[in-house]
mmCIF file with all atom_site columns, C-alpha atoms in Angstrom:
data_model
loop_
_atom_site.group_PDB
_atom_site.id
_atom_site.type_symbol
_atom_site.label_atom_id
_atom_site.label_alt_id
_atom_site.label_comp_id
_atom_site.label_asym_id
_atom_site.label_entity_id
_atom_site.label_seq_id
_atom_site.pdbx_PDB_ins_code
_atom_site.Cartn_x
_atom_site.Cartn_y
_atom_site.Cartn_z
_atom_site.occupancy
_atom_site.B_iso_or_equiv
_atom_site.pdbx_formal_charge
_atom_site.auth_seq_id
_atom_site.auth_comp_id
_atom_site.auth_asym_id
_atom_site.auth_atom_id
_atom_site.pdbx_PDB_model_num
ATOM 1   C CA . THR A 1 1   ? -27.848 -2.969 -15.638 1.00 0.00 ? 4   THR A CA 1
ATOM 2   C CA . VAL A 1 2   ? -24.494 -3.009 -17.414 1.00 0.00 ? 5   VAL A CA 1
ATOM 3   C CA . VAL A 1 3   ? -23.613 -4.148 -20.926 1.00 0.00 ? 6   VAL A CA 1
ATOM 4   C CA . PHE A 1 4   ? -19.976 -5.189 -21.247 1.00 0.00 ? 7   PHE A CA 1
ATOM 5   C CA . VAL A 1 5   ? -18.547 -5.759 -24.742 1.00 0.00 ? 8   VAL A CA 1
ATOM 6   C CA . ASP A 1 6   ? -15.050 -7.035 -25.449 1.00 0.00 ? 9   ASP A CA 1
ATOM 7   C CA . GLN A 1 7   ? -15.078 -7.111 -29.259 1.00 0.00 ? 10  GLN A CA 1
ATOM 8   C CA . GLY A 1 8   ? -16.894 -5.734 -32.268 1.00 0.00 ? 11  GLY A CA 1
ATOM 9   C CA . ASP A 1 9   ? -16.579 -3.395 -35.222 1.00 0.00 ? 12  ASP A CA 1
ATOM 10  C CA . ALA A 1 10  ? -16.950 0.335  -34.721 1.00 0.00 ? 13  ALA A CA 1
ATOM 11  C CA . GLU A 1 11  ? -20.422 0.525  -36.296 1.00 0.00 ? 14  GLU A CA 1
ATOM 12  C CA . SER A 1 12  ? -21.980 -2.234 -34.151 1.00 0.00 ? 15  SER A CA 1
ATOM 13  C CA . LEU A 1 13  ? -20.330 -0.827 -31.011 1.00 0.00 ? 16  LEU A CA 1
ATOM 14  C CA . ALA A 1 14  ? -21.736 2.615  -31.802 1.00 0.00 ? 17  ALA A CA 1
ATOM 15  C CA . ASP A 1 15  ? -25.222 1.150  -32.296 1.00 0.00 ? 18  ASP A CA 1
ATOM 16  C CA . LYS A 1 16  ? -25.052 -0.774 -29.014 1.00 0.00 ? 19  LYS A CA 1
ATOM 17  C CA . GLY A 1 17  ? -23.707 2.313  -27.230 1.00 0.00 ? 20  GLY A CA 1
ATOM 18  C CA . GLU A 1 18  ? -26.511 4.527  -28.557 1.00 0.00 ? 21  GLU A CA 1
ATOM 19  C CA . PHE A 1 19  ? -29.146 1.982  -27.511 1.00 0.00 ? 22  PHE A CA 1
ATOM 20  C CA . CYS A 1 20  ? -27.702 1.639  -24.021 1.00 0.00 ? 23  CYS A CA 1
ATOM 21  C CA . HIS A 1 21  ? -27.354 5.401  -23.560 1.00 0.00 ? 24  HIS A CA 1
ATOM 22  C CA . ALA A 1 22  ? -30.927 6.038  -24.705 1.00 0.00 ? 25  ALA A CA 1
ATOM 23  C CA . ASN A 1 23  ? -32.274 3.419  -22.283 1.00 0.00 ? 26  ASN A CA 1
ATOM 24  C CA . GLY A 1 24  ? -30.228 4.313  -19.188 1.00 0.00 ? 27  GLY A CA 1
ATOM 25  C CA . ILE A 1 25  ? -28.045 1.193  -19.408 1.00 0.00 ? 28  ILE A CA 1
ATOM 26  C CA . LYS A 1 26  ? -24.382 1.469  -18.416 1.00 0.00 ? 29  LYS A CA 1
ATOM 27  C CA . PHE A 1 27  ? -22.087 0.526  -21.325 1.00 0.00 ? 30  PHE A CA 1
ATOM 28  C CA . ILE A 1 28  ? -18.448 -0.612 -21.196 1.00 0.00 ? 31  ILE A CA 1
ATOM 29  C CA . VAL A 1 29  ? -16.295 -1.588 -24.183 1.00 0.00 ? 32  VAL A CA 1
ATOM 30  C CA . THR A 1 30  ? -12.774 -2.928 -23.905 1.00 0.00 ? 33  THR A CA 1
ATOM 31  C CA . GLU A 1 31  ? -10.394 -4.463 -26.380 1.00 0.00 ? 34  GLU A CA 1
ATOM 32  C CA . THR A 1 32  ? -6.742  -5.453 -26.489 1.00 0.00 ? 35  THR A CA 1
ATOM 33  C CA . ARG A 1 33  ? -4.511  -5.741 -29.517 1.00 0.00 ? 36  ARG A CA 1
ATOM 34  C CA . GLY A 1 34  ? -1.125  -7.051 -28.443 1.00 0.00 ? 37  GLY A CA 1
ATOM 35  C CA . VAL A 1 35  ? 0.391   -4.589 -26.006 1.00 0.00 ? 38  VAL A CA 1
ATOM 36  C CA . PHE A 1 36  ? -2.170  -1.928 -26.900 1.00 0.00 ? 39  PHE A CA 1
ATOM 37  C CA . GLY A 1 37  ? -5.767  -1.639 -25.836 1.00 0.00 ? 40  GLY A CA 1
ATOM 38  C CA . PHE A 1 38  ? -8.616  0.680  -24.909 1.00 0.00 ? 41  PHE A CA 1
ATOM 39  C CA . VAL A 1 39  ? -11.532 1.043  -22.565 1.00 0.00 ? 42  VAL A CA 1
ATOM 40  C CA . PHE A 1 40  ? -14.669 3.081  -23.253 1.00 0.00 ? 43  PHE A CA 1
ATOM 41  C CA . VAL A 1 41  ? -17.172 3.695  -20.457 1.00 0.00 ? 44  VAL A CA 1
ATOM 42  C CA . ASP A 1 42  ? -20.584 5.380  -20.728 1.00 0.00 ? 45  ASP A CA 1
ATOM 43  C CA . PHE A 1 43  ? -22.450 5.485  -17.416 1.00 0.00 ? 46  PHE A CA 1
ATOM 44  C CA . GLY A 1 44  ? -24.978 7.964  -18.728 1.00 0.00 ? 47  GLY A CA 1
ATOM 45  C CA . ASP A 1 45  ? -25.494 11.659 -18.179 1.00 0.00 ? 48  ASP A CA 1
ATOM 46  C CA . ASP A 1 46  ? -25.542 11.449 -14.383 1.00 0.00 ? 49  ASP A CA 1
ATOM 47  C CA . PHE A 1 47  ? -23.655 9.022  -12.127 1.00 0.00 ? 50  PHE A CA 1
ATOM 48  C CA . THR A 1 48  ? -21.881 8.977  -8.782  1.00 0.00 ? 51  THR A CA 1
ATOM 49  C CA . VAL A 1 49  ? -18.136 8.370  -8.437  1.00 0.00 ? 52  VAL A CA 1
ATOM 50  C CA . VAL A 1 50  ? -17.430 6.884  -4.991  1.00 0.00 ? 53  VAL A CA 1
ATOM 51  C CA . ASP A 1 51  ? -13.636 7.289  -5.092  1.00 0.00 ? 54  ASP A CA 1
ATOM 52  C CA . VAL A 1 52  ? -12.710 10.330 -7.173  1.00 0.00 ? 55  VAL A CA 1
ATOM 53  C CA . ASP A 1 53  ? -8.893  10.034 -7.046  1.00 0.00 ? 56  ASP A CA 1
ATOM 54  C CA . GLY A 1 54  ? -8.291  6.322  -6.371  1.00 0.00 ? 57  GLY A CA 1
ATOM 55  C CA . LYS A 1 55  ? -5.889  7.049  -3.478  1.00 0.00 ? 58  LYS A CA 1
ATOM 56  C CA . ASP A 1 56  ? -6.122  5.695  0.050   1.00 0.00 ? 59  ASP A CA 1
ATOM 57  C CA . ALA A 1 57  ? -7.568  8.136  2.582   1.00 0.00 ? 60  ALA A CA 1
ATOM 58  C CA . SER A 1 58  ? -4.846  10.173 4.324   1.00 0.00 ? 61  SER A CA 1
ATOM 59  C CA . ARG A 1 59  ? -4.188  10.128 8.090   1.00 0.00 ? 62  ARG A CA 1
ATOM 60  C CA . PHE A 1 60  ? -1.971  12.556 9.969   1.00 0.00 ? 63  PHE A CA 1
ATOM 61  C CA . VAL A 1 61  ? -0.602  12.970 13.516  1.00 0.00 ? 64  VAL A CA 1
ATOM 62  C CA . ILE A 1 62  ? -1.657  16.212 15.208  1.00 0.00 ? 65  ILE A CA 1
ATOM 63  C CA . THR A 1 63  ? 1.071   18.175 17.007  1.00 0.00 ? 66  THR A CA 1
ATOM 64  C CA . ASN A 1 64  ? -0.886  21.287 18.007  1.00 0.00 ? 67  ASN A CA 1
ATOM 65  C CA . ILE A 1 65  ? -4.309  22.919 17.828  1.00 0.00 ? 68  ILE A CA 1
ATOM 66  C CA . GLU A 1 66  ? -4.839  26.619 18.532  1.00 0.00 ? 69  GLU A CA 1
ATOM 67  C CA . VAL A 1 67  ? -8.030  28.660 18.293  1.00 0.00 ? 70  VAL A CA 1
ATOM 68  C CA . THR A 1 68  ? -7.298  31.927 16.451  1.00 0.00 ? 71  THR A CA 1
ATOM 69  C CA . GLN A 1 69  ? -9.169  34.695 14.705  1.00 0.00 ? 72  GLN A CA 1
ATOM 70  C CA . ASP A 1 70  ? -9.262  34.779 10.905  1.00 0.00 ? 73  ASP A CA 1
ATOM 71  C CA . GLU A 1 71  ? -7.551  37.988 9.773   1.00 0.00 ? 74  GLU A CA 1
ATOM 72  C CA . LYS A 1 72  ? -9.851  38.431 6.762   1.00 0.00 ? 75  LYS A CA 1
ATOM 73  C CA . ASP A 1 73  ? -13.337 37.933 8.185   1.00 0.00 ? 76  ASP A CA 1
ATOM 74  C CA . GLY A 1 74  ? -12.790 37.976 11.949  1.00 0.00 ? 77  GLY A CA 1
ATOM 75  C CA . SER A 1 75  ? -14.311 34.525 12.504  1.00 0.00 ? 78  SER A CA 1
ATOM 76  C CA . LYS A 1 76  ? -12.830 32.087 15.005  1.00 0.00 ? 79  LYS A CA 1
ATOM 77  C CA . ARG A 1 77  ? -11.022 29.074 13.622  1.00 0.00 ? 80  ARG A CA 1
ATOM 78  C CA . ALA A 1 78  ? -8.931  26.223 14.948  1.00 0.00 ? 81  ALA A CA 1
ATOM 79  C CA . GLU A 1 79  ? -5.516  25.967 13.336  1.00 0.00 ? 82  GLU A CA 1
ATOM 80  C CA . VAL A 1 80  ? -4.337  22.358 13.341  1.00 0.00 ? 83  VAL A CA 1
ATOM 81  C CA . SER A 1 81  ? -0.647  21.550 12.922  1.00 0.00 ? 84  SER A CA 1
ATOM 82  C CA . ILE A 1 82  ? 0.492   18.096 11.849  1.00 0.00 ? 85  ILE A CA 1
ATOM 83  C CA . ASP A 1 83  ? 3.803   16.332 12.430  1.00 0.00 ? 86  ASP A CA 1
ATOM 84  C CA . GLU A 1 84  ? 6.410   18.114 10.296  1.00 0.00 ? 87  GLU A CA 1
ATOM 85  C CA . GLU A 1 85  ? 8.584   14.992 10.191  1.00 0.00 ? 88  GLU A CA 1
ATOM 86  C CA . GLY A 1 86  ? 5.736   13.156 8.471   1.00 0.00 ? 89  GLY A CA 1
ATOM 87  C CA . ASP A 1 87  ? 4.352   13.640 4.976   1.00 0.00 ? 90  ASP A CA 1
ATOM 88  C CA . ALA A 1 88  ? 3.056   17.050 3.931   1.00 0.00 ? 91  ALA A CA 1
ATOM 89  C CA . LEU A 1 89  ? -0.709  17.464 3.713   1.00 0.00 ? 92  LEU A CA 1
ATOM 90  C CA . ASP A 1 90  ? -2.075  16.004 0.501   1.00 0.00 ? 93  ASP A CA 1
ATOM 91  C CA . LEU A 1 91  ? -5.471  17.527 1.234   1.00 0.00 ? 94  LEU A CA 1
ATOM 92  C CA . MET A 1 92  ? -7.256  20.383 -0.524  1.00 0.00 ? 95  MET A CA 1
ATOM 93  C CA . ASN A 1 93  ? -9.549  23.183 0.565   1.00 0.00 ? 96  ASN A CA 1
ATOM 94  C CA . GLY A 1 94  ? -13.009 21.711 1.013   1.00 0.00 ? 97  GLY A CA 1
ATOM 95  C CA . ASP A 1 95  ? -11.839 18.205 1.945   1.00 0.00 ? 98  ASP A CA 1
ATOM 96  C CA . VAL A 1 96  ? -13.473 16.626 4.989   1.00 0.00 ? 99  VAL A CA 1
ATOM 97  C CA . VAL A 1 97  ? -11.503 15.186 7.932   1.00 0.00 ? 100 VAL A CA 1
ATOM 98  C CA . LYS A 1 98  ? -12.427 13.371 11.132  1.00 0.00 ? 101 LYS A CA 1
ATOM 99  C CA . PHE A 1 99  ? -10.678 13.873 14.468  1.00 0.00 ? 102 PHE A CA 1
ATOM 100 C CA . ASP A 1 100 ? -9.841  11.185 17.023  1.00 0.00 ? 103 ASP A CA 1
ATOM 101 C CA . GLY A 1 101 ? -7.570  10.734 20.045  1.00 0.00 ? 104 GLY A CA 1
ATOM 102 C CA . VAL A 1 102 ? -7.272  14.460 20.792  1.00 0.00 ? 105 VAL A CA 1
ATOM 103 C CA . GLU A 1 103 ? -6.544  15.252 24.475  1.00 0.00 ? 106 GLU A CA 1
ATOM 104 C CA . GLY A 1 104 ? -7.582  18.638 25.828  1.00 0.00 ? 107 GLY A CA 1
ATOM 105 C CA . MET A 1 105 ? -10.044 19.536 23.087  1.00 0.00 ? 108 MET A CA 1
ATOM 106 C CA . ASP A 1 106 ? -12.017 16.317 23.462  1.00 0.00 ? 109 ASP A CA 1
ATOM 107 C CA . VAL A 1 107 ? -15.058 17.918 21.803  1.00 0.00 ? 110 VAL A CA 1
ATOM 108 C CA . LEU A 1 108 ? -13.265 17.379 18.456  1.00 0.00 ? 111 LEU A CA 1
ATOM 109 C CA . ASN A 1 109 ? -13.082 13.579 18.811  1.00 0.00 ? 112 ASN A CA 1
ATOM 110 C CA . GLY A 1 110 ? -15.416 11.803 16.416  1.00 0.00 ? 113 GLY A CA 1
ATOM 111 C CA . THR A 1 111 ? -16.410 14.985 14.592  1.00 0.00 ? 114 THR A CA 1
ATOM 112 C CA . GLU A 1 112 ? -16.058 15.727 10.877  1.00 0.00 ? 115 GLU A CA 1
ATOM 113 C CA . HIS A 1 113 ? -15.020 19.125 9.545   1.00 0.00 ? 116 HIS A CA 1
ATOM 114 C CA . THR A 1 114 ? -14.482 20.779 6.167   1.00 0.00 ? 117 THR A CA 1
ATOM 115 C CA . ILE A 1 115 ? -10.949 22.145 6.054   1.00 0.00 ? 118 ILE A CA 1
ATOM 116 C CA . LYS A 1 116 ? -9.003  25.064 4.667   1.00 0.00 ? 119 LYS A CA 1
ATOM 117 C CA . VAL A 1 117 ? -5.338  24.307 3.935   1.00 0.00 ? 120 VAL A CA 1
ATOM 118 C CA . LEU A 1 118 ? -2.988  26.925 5.430   1.00 0.00 ? 121 LEU A CA 1
ATOM 119 C CA . GLY A 1 119 ? 0.342   25.338 4.519   1.00 0.00 ? 122 GLY A CA 1
ATOM 120 C CA . THR A 1 120 ? 2.174   22.056 3.958   1.00 0.00 ? 123 THR A CA 1
ATOM 121 C CA . HIS A 1 121 ? 1.651   21.022 7.602   1.00 0.00 ? 124 HIS A CA 1
ATOM 122 C CA . LYS A 1 122 ? -1.240  23.210 8.766   1.00 0.00 ? 125 LYS A CA 1
ATOM 123 C CA . LEU A 1 123 ? -4.989  23.391 8.176   1.00 0.00 ? 126 LEU A CA 1
ATOM 124 C CA . ALA A 1 124 ? -7.928  25.259 9.680   1.00 0.00 ? 127 ALA A CA 1
ATOM 125 C CA . ILE A 1 125 ? -11.489 24.377 10.629  1.00 0.00 ? 128 ILE A CA 1
ATOM 126 C CA . PRO A 1 126 ? -14.263 26.671 11.856  1.00 0.00 ? 129 PRO A CA 1
ATOM 127 C CA . ALA A 1 127 ? -14.225 26.975 15.655  1.00 0.00 ? 130 ALA A CA 1
ATOM 128 C CA . ASN A 1 128 ? -17.789 26.680 16.940  1.00 0.00 ? 131 ASN A CA 1
ATOM 129 C CA . GLU A 1 129 ? -18.699 27.851 20.434  1.00 0.00 ? 132 GLU A CA 1
ATOM 130 C CA . ALA A 1 130 ? -18.220 24.397 21.979  1.00 0.00 ? 133 ALA A CA 1
ATOM 131 C CA . LEU A 1 131 ? -14.677 24.170 20.592  1.00 0.00 ? 134 LEU A CA 1
ATOM 132 C CA . GLN A 1 132 ? -13.849 27.709 21.739  1.00 0.00 ? 135 GLN A CA 1
ATOM 133 C CA . LYS A 1 133 ? -14.898 26.788 25.290  1.00 0.00 ? 136 LYS A CA 1
ATOM 134 C CA . SER A 1 134 ? -13.311 23.324 25.337  1.00 0.00 ? 137 SER A CA 1
ATOM 135 C CA . GLY A 1 135 ? -9.979  24.379 26.793  1.00 0.00 ? 138 GLY A CA 1
ATOM 136 C CA . LYS A 1 136 ? -6.472  24.104 25.452  1.00 0.00 ? 139 LYS A CA 1
ATOM 137 C CA . TYR A 1 137 ? -4.957  21.351 23.359  1.00 0.00 ? 140 TYR A CA 1
ATOM 138 C CA . VAL A 1 138 ? -2.886  19.008 25.557  1.00 0.00 ? 141 VAL A CA 1
ATOM 139 C CA . ARG A 1 139 ? -1.479  16.340 23.225  1.00 0.00 ? 142 ARG A CA 1
ATOM 140 C CA . GLY A 1 140 ? -2.128  13.604 20.714  1.00 0.00 ? 143 GLY A CA 1
ATOM 141 C CA . GLY A 1 141 ? -4.732  13.044 18.108  1.00 0.00 ? 144 GLY A CA 1
ATOM 142 C CA . TYR A 1 142 ? -5.160  12.219 14.480  1.00 0.00 ? 145 TYR A CA 1
ATOM 143 C CA . ILE A 1 143 ? -7.002  13.610 11.518  1.00 0.00 ? 146 ILE A CA 1
ATOM 144 C CA . SER A 1 144 ? -8.280  11.183 8.929   1.00 0.00 ? 147 SER A CA 1
ATOM 145 C CA . GLN A 1 145 ? -9.520  12.168 5.501   1.00 0.00 ? 148 GLN A CA 1
ATOM 146 C CA . ILE A 1 146 ? -13.135 11.214 4.809   1.00 0.00 ? 149 ILE A CA 1
ATOM 147 C CA . LYS A 1 147 ? -13.477 10.422 1.116   1.00 0.00 ? 150 LYS A CA 1
ATOM 148 C CA . GLN A 1 148 ? -16.442 12.132 -0.507  1.00 0.00 ? 151 GLN A CA 1
ATOM 149 C CA . SER A 1 149 ? -18.362 10.809 -3.486  1.00 0.00 ? 152 SER A CA 1
ATOM 150 C CA . ASP A 1 150 ? -18.964 13.130 -6.423  1.00 0.00 ? 153 ASP A CA 1
ATOM 151 C CA . ASN A 1 151 ? -21.884 13.302 -8.815  1.00 0.00 ? 154 ASN A CA 1
ATOM 152 C CA . MET A 1 152 ? -20.705 13.488 -12.429 1.00 0.00 ? 155 MET A CA 1
ATOM 153 C CA . SER A 1 153 ? -23.073 15.141 -14.880 1.00 0.00 ? 156 SER A CA 1
#
């Protein structure tokens, strides 16, 4: 349930907001005054944001994938390079990407991985045993960002 209010004095809006908050009802207030305006939103103490940043999901062309050993902890990882003539990565550590169209390391296709950003055109994913045994990267492929929802408390 959502209560949407587009006018009212501060006292009545506060009363309505308190009632809605106390009863788990989402509450939105908006008002315009000429070229100025405001929006107030109270979705309660706990709600899920489906699109945290409002941007379209990113997609990048893969130019190389190489399985290496992490210098810090010794674990195996796949370092993925993207087209340097394209846009730089606008991803962050912990983002999730999905692979498709990869030739040579076909085991990646259709799989989702949490990434670690290594540079403006390079990221890393953990290299499981299947990936380590899958052979060498041949050509092609894309990584697509998978948008994650976030619980706001």
